[in-house]
Amino acid sequence: MSIEKVREYFSRFGIEGRIREFDVSSATVPLAAKALGCEEARIAKTLSFMAGENPIVIVMAGDARVDNKKYKAAFSTKAKMLSFDEAANLVGHAVGGVCPFAVNEGVKVFLDESLKRFETVFPACGSANSAIELTISELEKYASQPVQWVDVTKI
């Protein structure tokens, strides 16, 4: 299970105990915000795309949407989200639990500027009923490397 992969990954940093698991789904921004009791914008949603021949993930604020013009400028291609099956196979996490932690080798992680307005955010942890609260610097530190900042969204 993907959450176990994330738990094991986090054990290297001693933060595996900070993972929260819910009795309800947190697979969408509204569901995660309800489960956590926070505003939707603070949910760090992670979307998976193909950028040329390579799968990537982009973590953005829960109220942000991909700006196609910015995306094309950053990646020199149109935004093409991975399907449910592609995400699980190429990234290593199924849709609803996609996160920037313990991704498959070769998957690049991008953090969107929309996150920087928050002190802490809540990304998923590999399952459709999990999250962890991290500061922005912790998110950058604990995300699978390499991490790069981009500006590809609009709010």
XYZ file of C-alpha atoms in Angstrom, residues 67-155:
89
model
C -2.764 28.062 -15.844
C -2.208 26.458 -19.253
C -0.162 29.384 -20.578
C 2.177 29.352 -17.547
C 2.431 25.556 -17.683
C 3.419 25.598 -21.361
C 5.996 28.328 -20.692
C 7.517 26.294 -17.838
C 7.486 22.849 -19.475
C 7.397 23.610 -23.238
C 4.336 21.392 -23.657
C 0.598 21.384 -22.975
C -0.578 20.179 -19.579
C -1.577 16.507 -19.885
C -2.684 14.978 -16.612
C -2.038 11.302 -16.025
C -4.998 8.932 -15.936
C -5.862 7.024 -12.772
C -3.886 3.961 -13.929
C -0.973 6.001 -15.257
C -0.593 7.884 -11.963
C -0.429 4.683 -9.930
C 2.030 3.035 -12.321
C 4.261 5.967 -13.254
C 4.251 8.037 -10.045
C 3.723 5.263 -7.508
C 0.581 6.657 -5.878
C -3.045 6.334 -6.939
C -5.224 9.364 -7.661
C -6.634 10.618 -4.359
C -3.383 9.835 -2.576
C -0.848 11.272 -5.013
C 1.813 13.098 -3.030
C 5.400 14.301 -3.448
C 6.805 11.684 -1.059
C 8.305 8.294 -1.970
C 7.533 8.708 -5.662
C 8.957 6.335 -8.245
C 12.502 6.914 -9.404
C 12.704 9.476 -12.199
C 9.591 11.414 -11.169
C 10.418 15.086 -10.734
C 8.669 17.061 -7.994
C 7.634 20.663 -8.494
C 6.232 22.971 -5.817
C 4.030 25.798 -7.041
C 4.408 29.366 -5.797
C 0.735 29.303 -4.692
C 1.852 27.404 -1.568
C 4.141 30.153 -0.291
C 1.321 32.254 1.175
C 0.753 29.677 3.942
C 2.785 28.864 7.023
C 1.703 25.204 6.880
C -0.086 23.034 4.323
C -1.546 19.521 4.249
C -0.376 17.173 1.474
C -1.650 13.600 1.188
C 0.548 10.700 2.274
C -0.087 8.092 -0.402
C -3.680 7.104 0.383
C -7.136 8.598 -0.062
C -7.538 9.058 3.692
C -4.240 10.524 4.895
C -2.394 13.814 5.271
C 0.491 15.445 7.083
C 0.862 19.043 8.218
C 4.155 20.536 7.053
C 5.686 23.981 6.917
C 6.665 25.094 3.425
C 10.354 24.539 4.220
C 9.537 21.039 5.538
C 7.562 20.278 2.382
C 10.566 21.311 0.307
C 12.927 19.277 2.520
C 10.877 16.070 2.731
C 9.524 15.901 -0.828
C 11.279 13.366 -3.001
C 14.258 14.999 -4.642
C 14.921 16.833 -6.864
C 12.492 19.620 -5.966
C 12.048 22.734 -8.048
C 9.773 25.748 -7.562
C 7.502 26.792 -10.429
C 4.715 29.300 -11.045
C 2.130 27.445 -13.139
C -1.183 28.231 -11.446
C -3.862 30.845 -11.069
C -6.136 31.334 -8.110
